[in-house]
PDB file of C-alpha atoms in Angstrom:
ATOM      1  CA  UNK J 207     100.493 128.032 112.889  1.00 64.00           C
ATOM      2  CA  UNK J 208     103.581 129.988 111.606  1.00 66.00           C
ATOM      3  CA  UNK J 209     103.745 130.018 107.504  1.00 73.00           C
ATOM      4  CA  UNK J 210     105.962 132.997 107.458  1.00 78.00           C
ATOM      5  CA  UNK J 211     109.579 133.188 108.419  1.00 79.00           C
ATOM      6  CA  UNK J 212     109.545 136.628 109.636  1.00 82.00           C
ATOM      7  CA  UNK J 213     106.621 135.221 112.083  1.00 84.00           C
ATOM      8  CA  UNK J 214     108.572 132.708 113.762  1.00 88.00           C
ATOM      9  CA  UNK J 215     108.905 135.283 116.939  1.00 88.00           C
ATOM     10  CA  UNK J 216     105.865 134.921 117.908  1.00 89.00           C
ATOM     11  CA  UNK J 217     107.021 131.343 119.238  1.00 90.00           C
ATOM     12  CA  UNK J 218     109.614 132.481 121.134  1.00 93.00           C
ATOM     13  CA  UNK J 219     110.012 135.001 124.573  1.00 94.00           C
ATOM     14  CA  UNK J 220     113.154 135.646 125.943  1.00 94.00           C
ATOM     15  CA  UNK J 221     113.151 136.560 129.496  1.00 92.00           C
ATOM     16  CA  UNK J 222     115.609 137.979 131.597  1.00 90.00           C
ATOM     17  CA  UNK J 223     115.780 137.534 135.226  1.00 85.00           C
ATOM     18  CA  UNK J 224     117.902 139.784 137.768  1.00 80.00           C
ATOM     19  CA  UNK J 225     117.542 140.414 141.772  1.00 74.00           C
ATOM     20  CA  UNK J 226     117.554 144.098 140.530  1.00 74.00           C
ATOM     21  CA  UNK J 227     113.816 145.040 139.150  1.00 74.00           C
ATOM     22  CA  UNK J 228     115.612 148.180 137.161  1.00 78.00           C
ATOM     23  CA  UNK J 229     117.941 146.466 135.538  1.00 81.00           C
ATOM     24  CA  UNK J 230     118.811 145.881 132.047  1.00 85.00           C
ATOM     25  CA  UNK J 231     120.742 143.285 130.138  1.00 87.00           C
ATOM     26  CA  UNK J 232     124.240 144.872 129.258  1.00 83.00           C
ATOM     27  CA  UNK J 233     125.184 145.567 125.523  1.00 82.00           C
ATOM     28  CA  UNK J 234     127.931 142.950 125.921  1.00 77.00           C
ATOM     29  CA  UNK J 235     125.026 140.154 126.677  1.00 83.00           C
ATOM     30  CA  UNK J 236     122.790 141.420 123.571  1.00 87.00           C
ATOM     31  CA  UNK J 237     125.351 141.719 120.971  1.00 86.00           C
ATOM     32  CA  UNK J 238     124.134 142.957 117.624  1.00 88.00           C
ATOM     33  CA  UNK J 239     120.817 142.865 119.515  1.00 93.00           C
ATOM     34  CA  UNK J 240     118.240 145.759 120.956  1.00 94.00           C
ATOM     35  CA  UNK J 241     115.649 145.720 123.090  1.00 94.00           C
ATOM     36  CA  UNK J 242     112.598 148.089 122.131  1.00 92.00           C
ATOM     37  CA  UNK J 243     109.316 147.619 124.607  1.00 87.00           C
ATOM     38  CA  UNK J 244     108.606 143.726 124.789  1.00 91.00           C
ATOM     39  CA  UNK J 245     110.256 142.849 121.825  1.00 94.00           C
ATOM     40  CA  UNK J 246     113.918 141.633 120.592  1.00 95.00           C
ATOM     41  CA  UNK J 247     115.168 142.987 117.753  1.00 94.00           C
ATOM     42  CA  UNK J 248     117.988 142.201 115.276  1.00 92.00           C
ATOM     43  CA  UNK J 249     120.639 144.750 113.512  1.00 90.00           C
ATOM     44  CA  UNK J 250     118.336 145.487 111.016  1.00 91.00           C
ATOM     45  CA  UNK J 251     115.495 145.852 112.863  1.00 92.00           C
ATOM     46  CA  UNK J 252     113.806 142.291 112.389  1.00 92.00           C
ATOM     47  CA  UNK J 253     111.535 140.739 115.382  1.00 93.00           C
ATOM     48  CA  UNK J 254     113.797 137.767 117.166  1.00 92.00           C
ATOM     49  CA  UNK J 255     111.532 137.297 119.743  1.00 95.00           C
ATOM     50  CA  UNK J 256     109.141 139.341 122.797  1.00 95.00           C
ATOM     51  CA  UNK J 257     111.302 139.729 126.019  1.00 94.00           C
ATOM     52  CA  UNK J 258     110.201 139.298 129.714  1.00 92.00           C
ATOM     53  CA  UNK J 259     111.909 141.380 131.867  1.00 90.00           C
ATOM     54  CA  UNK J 260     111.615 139.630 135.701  1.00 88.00           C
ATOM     55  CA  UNK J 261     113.397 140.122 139.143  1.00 86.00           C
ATOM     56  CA  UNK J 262     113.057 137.964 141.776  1.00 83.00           C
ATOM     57  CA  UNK J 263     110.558 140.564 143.815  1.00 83.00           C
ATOM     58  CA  UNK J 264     107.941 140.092 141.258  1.00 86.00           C
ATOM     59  CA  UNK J 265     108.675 135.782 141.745  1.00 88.00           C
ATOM     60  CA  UNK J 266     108.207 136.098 145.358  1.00 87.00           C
ATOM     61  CA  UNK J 267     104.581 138.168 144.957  1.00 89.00           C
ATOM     62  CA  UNK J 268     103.812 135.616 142.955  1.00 91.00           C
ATOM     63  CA  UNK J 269     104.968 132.639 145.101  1.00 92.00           C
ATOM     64  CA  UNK J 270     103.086 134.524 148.251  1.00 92.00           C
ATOM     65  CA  UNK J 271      99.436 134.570 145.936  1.00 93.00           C
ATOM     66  CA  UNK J 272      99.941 131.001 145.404  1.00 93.00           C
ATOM     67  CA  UNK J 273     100.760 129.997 148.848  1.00 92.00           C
ATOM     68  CA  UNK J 274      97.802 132.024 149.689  1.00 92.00           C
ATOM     69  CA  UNK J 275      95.618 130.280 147.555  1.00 92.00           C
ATOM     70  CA  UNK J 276      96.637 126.627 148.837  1.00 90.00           C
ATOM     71  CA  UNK J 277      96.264 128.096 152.403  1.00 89.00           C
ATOM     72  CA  UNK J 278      92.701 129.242 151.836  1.00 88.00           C
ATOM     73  CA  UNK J 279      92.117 125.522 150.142  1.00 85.00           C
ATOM     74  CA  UNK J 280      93.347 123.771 153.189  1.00 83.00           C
ATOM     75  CA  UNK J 281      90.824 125.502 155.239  1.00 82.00           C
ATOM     76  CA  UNK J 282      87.898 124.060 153.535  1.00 81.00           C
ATOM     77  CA  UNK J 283      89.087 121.085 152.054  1.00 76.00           C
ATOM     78  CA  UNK J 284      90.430 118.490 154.229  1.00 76.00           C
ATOM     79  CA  UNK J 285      90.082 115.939 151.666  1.00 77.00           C
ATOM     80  CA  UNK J 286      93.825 116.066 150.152  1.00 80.00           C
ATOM     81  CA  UNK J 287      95.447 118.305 153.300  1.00 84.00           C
ATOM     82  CA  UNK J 288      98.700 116.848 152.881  1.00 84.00           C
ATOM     83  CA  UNK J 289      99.081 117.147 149.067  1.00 87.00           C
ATOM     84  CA  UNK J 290      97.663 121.033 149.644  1.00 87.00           C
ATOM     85  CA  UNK J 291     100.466 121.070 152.719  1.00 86.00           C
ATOM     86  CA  UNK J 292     103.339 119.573 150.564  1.00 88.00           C
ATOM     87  CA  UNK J 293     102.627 122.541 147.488  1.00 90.00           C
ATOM     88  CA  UNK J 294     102.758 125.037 150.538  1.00 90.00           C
ATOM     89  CA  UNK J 295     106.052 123.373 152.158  1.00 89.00           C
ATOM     90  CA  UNK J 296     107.964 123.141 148.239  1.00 90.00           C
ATOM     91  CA  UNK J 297     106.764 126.746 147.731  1.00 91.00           C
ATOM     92  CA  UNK J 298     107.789 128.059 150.588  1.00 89.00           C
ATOM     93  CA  UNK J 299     111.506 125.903 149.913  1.00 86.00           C
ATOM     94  CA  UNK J 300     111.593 128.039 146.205  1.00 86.00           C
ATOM     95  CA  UNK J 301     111.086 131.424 148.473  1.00 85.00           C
ATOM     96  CA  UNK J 302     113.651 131.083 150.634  1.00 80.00           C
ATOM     97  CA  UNK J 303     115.705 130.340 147.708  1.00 78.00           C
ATOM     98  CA  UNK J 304     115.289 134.144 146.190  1.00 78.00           C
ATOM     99  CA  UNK J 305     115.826 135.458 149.794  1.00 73.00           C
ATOM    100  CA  UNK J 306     119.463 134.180 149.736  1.00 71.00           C
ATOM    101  CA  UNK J 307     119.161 136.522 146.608  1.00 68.00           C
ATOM    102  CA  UNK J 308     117.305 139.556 147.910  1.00 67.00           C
ATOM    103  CA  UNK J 309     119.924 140.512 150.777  1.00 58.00           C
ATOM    104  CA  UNK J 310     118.144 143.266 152.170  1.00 53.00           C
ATOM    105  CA  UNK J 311     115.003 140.963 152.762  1.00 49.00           C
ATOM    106  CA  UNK J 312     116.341 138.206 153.623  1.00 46.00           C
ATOM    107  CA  UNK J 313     116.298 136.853 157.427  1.00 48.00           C
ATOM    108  CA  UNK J 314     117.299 133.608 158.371  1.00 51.00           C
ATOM    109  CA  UNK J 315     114.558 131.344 158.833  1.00 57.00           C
ATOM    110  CA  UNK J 316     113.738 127.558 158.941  1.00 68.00           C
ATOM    111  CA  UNK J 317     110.687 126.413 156.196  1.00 70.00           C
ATOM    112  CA  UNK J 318     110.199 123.126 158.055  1.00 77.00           C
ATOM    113  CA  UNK J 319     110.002 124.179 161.554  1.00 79.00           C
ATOM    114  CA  UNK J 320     107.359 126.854 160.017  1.00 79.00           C
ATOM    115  CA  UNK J 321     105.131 124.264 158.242  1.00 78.00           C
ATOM    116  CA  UNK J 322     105.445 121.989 161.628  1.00 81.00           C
ATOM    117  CA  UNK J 323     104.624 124.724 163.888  1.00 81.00           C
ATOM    118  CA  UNK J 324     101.766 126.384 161.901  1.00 80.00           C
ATOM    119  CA  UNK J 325      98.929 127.633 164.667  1.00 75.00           C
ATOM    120  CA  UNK J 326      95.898 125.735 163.126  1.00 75.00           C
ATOM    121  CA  UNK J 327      97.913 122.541 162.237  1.00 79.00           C
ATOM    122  CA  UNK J 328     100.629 122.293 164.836  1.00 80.00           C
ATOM    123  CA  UNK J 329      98.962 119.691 167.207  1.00 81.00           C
ATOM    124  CA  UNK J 330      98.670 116.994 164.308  1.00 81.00           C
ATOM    125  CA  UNK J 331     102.133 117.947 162.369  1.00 82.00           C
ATOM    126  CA  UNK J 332     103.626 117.270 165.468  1.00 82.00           C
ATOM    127  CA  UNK J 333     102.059 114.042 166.401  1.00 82.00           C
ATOM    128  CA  UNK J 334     102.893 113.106 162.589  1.00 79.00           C
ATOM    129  CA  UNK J 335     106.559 114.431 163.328  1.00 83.00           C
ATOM    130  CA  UNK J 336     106.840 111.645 166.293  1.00 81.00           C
ATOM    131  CA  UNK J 337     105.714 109.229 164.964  1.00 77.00           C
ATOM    132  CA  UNK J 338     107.951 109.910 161.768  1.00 79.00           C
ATOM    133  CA  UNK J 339     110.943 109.927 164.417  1.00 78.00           C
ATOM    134  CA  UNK J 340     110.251 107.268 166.794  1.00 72.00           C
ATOM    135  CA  UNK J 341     109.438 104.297 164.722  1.00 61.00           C
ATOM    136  CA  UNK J 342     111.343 102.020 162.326  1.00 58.00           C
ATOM    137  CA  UNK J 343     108.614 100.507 161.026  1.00 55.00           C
ATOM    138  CA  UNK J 344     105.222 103.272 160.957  1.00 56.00           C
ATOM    139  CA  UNK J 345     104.063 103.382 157.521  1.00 57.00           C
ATOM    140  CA  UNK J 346     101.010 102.223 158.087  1.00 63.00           C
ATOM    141  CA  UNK J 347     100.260 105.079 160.441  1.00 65.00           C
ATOM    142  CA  UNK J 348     100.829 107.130 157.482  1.00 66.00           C
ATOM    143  CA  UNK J 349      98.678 106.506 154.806  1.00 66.00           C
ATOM    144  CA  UNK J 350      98.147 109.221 152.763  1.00 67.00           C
ATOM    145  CA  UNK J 351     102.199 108.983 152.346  1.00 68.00           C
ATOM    146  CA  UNK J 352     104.003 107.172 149.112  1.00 73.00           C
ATOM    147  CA  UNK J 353     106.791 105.561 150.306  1.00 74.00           C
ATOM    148  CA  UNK J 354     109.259 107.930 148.414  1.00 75.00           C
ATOM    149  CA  UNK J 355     107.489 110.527 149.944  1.00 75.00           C
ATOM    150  CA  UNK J 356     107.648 108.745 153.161  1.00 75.00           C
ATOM    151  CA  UNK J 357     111.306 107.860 153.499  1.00 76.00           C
ATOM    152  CA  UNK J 358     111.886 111.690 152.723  1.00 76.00           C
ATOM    153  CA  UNK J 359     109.864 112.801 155.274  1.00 78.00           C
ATOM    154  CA  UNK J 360     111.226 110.628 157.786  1.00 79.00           C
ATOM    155  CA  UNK J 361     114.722 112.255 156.811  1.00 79.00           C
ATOM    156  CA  UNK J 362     113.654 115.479 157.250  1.00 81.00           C
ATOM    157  CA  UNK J 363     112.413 114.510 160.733  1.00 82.00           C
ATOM    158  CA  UNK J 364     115.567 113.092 161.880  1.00 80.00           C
ATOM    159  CA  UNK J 365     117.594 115.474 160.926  1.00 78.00           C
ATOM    160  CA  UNK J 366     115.685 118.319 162.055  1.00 80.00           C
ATOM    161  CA  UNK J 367     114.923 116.447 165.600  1.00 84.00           C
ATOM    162  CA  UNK J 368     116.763 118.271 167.977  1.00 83.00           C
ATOM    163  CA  UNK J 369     115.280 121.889 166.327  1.00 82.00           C
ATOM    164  CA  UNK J 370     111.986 120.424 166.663  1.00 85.00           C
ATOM    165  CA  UNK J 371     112.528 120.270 170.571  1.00 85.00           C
ATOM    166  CA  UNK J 372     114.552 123.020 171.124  1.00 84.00           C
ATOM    167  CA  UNK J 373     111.378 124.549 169.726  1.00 82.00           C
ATOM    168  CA  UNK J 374     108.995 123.176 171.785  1.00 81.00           C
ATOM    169  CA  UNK J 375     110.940 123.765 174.589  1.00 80.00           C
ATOM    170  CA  UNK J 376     111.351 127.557 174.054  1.00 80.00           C
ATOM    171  CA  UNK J 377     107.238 127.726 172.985  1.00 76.00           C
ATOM    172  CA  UNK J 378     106.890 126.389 176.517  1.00 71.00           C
ATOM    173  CA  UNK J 379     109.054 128.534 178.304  1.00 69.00           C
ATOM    174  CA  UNK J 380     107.587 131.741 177.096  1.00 70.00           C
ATOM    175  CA  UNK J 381     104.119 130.940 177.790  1.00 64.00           C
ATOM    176  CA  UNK J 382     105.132 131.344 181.800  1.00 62.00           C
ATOM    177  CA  UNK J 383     104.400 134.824 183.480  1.00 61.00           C
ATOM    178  CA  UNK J 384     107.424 136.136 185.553  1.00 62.00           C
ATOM    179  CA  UNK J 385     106.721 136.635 189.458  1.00 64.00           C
ATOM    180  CA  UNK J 386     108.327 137.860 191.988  1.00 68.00           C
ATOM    181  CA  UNK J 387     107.628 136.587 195.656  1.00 67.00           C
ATOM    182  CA  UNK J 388     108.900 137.604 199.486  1.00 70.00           C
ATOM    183  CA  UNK J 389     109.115 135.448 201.917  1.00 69.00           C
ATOM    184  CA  UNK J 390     110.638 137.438 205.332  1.00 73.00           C
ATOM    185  CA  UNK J 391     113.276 139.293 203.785  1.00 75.00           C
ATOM    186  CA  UNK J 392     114.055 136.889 201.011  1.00 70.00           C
ATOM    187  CA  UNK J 393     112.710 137.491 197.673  1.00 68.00           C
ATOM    188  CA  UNK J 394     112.297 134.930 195.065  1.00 63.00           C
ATOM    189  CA  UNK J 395     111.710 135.033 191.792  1.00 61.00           C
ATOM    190  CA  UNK J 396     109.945 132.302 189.620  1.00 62.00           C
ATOM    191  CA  UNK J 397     107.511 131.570 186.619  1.00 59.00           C
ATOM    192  CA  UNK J 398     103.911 130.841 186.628  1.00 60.00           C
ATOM    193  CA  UNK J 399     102.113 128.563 183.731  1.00 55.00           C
ATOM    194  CA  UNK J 400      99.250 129.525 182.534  1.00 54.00           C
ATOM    195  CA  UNK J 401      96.142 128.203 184.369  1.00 52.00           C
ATOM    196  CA  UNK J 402      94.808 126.076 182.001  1.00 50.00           C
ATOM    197  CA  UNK J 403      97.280 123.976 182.062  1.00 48.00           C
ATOM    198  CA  UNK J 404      97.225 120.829 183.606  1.00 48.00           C
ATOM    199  CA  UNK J 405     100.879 121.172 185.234  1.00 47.00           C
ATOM    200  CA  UNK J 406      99.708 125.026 186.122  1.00 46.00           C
ATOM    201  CA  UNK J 407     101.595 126.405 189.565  1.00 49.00           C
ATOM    202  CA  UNK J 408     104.426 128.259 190.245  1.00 47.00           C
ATOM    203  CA  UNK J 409     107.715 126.799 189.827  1.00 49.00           C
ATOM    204  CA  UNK J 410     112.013 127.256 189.696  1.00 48.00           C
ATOM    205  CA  UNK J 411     112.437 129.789 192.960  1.00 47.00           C
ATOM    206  CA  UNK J 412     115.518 130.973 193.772  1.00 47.00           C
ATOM    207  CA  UNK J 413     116.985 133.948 195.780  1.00 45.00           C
ATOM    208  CA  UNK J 414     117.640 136.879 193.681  1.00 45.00           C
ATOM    209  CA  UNK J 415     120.613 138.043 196.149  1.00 46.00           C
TER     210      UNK J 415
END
């Protein structure tokens, strides 16, 4: 508890966020303030409160630990996957916020094609993702879902549909292995899908000349 006046710092921290991990707040913004180490102090030299200096790099570290984290829990616990999912979906959403801010880091990118497509995951996110899209009435495929949490999802979905295939469709399409063959003096060139498929052969010929 705080009995003495001059004390009353102690509650408070002041922090000051810039894209720019050197910067400082200007002289305009502190007033008759000063800054000395990780405190705030007035004109004559009185605590006001600690300060916080932050930039977004240091958020996005700390956004990347945590997503790390939940990714190492949803390896072990399947017990709440989609609540340890949805943390790593929202958290990756905040992170591509500061990259809009962080212009020489940011590339353009698309969080819920990511989180659908993830390697050990994809198979069921998918079959989740159609039934989200084909059906008016699915909830009770779903669940682990709310419904709040269930009408959103199904937004997302629709809205992100056509990505979702234009996806697939370009996953597919570089899986094939280019080849060339001659027949006579004709030479045609084709793809090949990989063997263990189960449509695996060689398809789409056409002369080259």
């Amino acid at each position: 508890n705080i009995k003495n006046i001059k004390d009353c710092y102690k509650n408070i921290l002041t922090i000051y966020l810039h894209q720019d991990e050197c910067a400082s707040p200007s002289d305009y913004s502190l007033g008759n303030f000063t800054i000395k180490t990780n405190l705030i102090k007035d004109k004559n030299e009185n605590n006001v409160s600690y300060y916080l200096k932050m930039d977004y790099i240091w958020i996005k570290e700390w956004i990347d630990e945590c997503i790390k984290i939940y990714e190492e829990k949803s390896t072990k616990d399947q017990k709440f996957i989609l609540d340890i999912q949805n943390i790593i979906f929202t958290l990756n959403q905040y992170k591509s916020i500061l990259q809009w801010y962080m212009t020489d880091e940011y590339t353009q990118r698309d969080d819920v094609l990511e989180f659908i497509f993830q390697n050990n995951i994809k198979m069921q996110n998918l079959k989740n993702a159609m039934i989200l899209y084909r059906y008016n009435k699915n909830k009770s495929e779903l669940k682990n879902l709310n419904e709040e949490n269930y009408k959103k999802a199904k937004d997302i979905i629709q809205h992100k549909w056509s990505n979702i295939c234009e996806y697939i469709i370009e996953e597919f399409f570089d899986s094939f292995e280019h080849k060339e063959i001659k027949i006579g003096d004709i030479t045609f060139i084709g793809n090949k899908i990989e063997e263990n498929r189960v449509n695996h052969g060689v398809f789409i010929f056409y002369p080259i000349d």
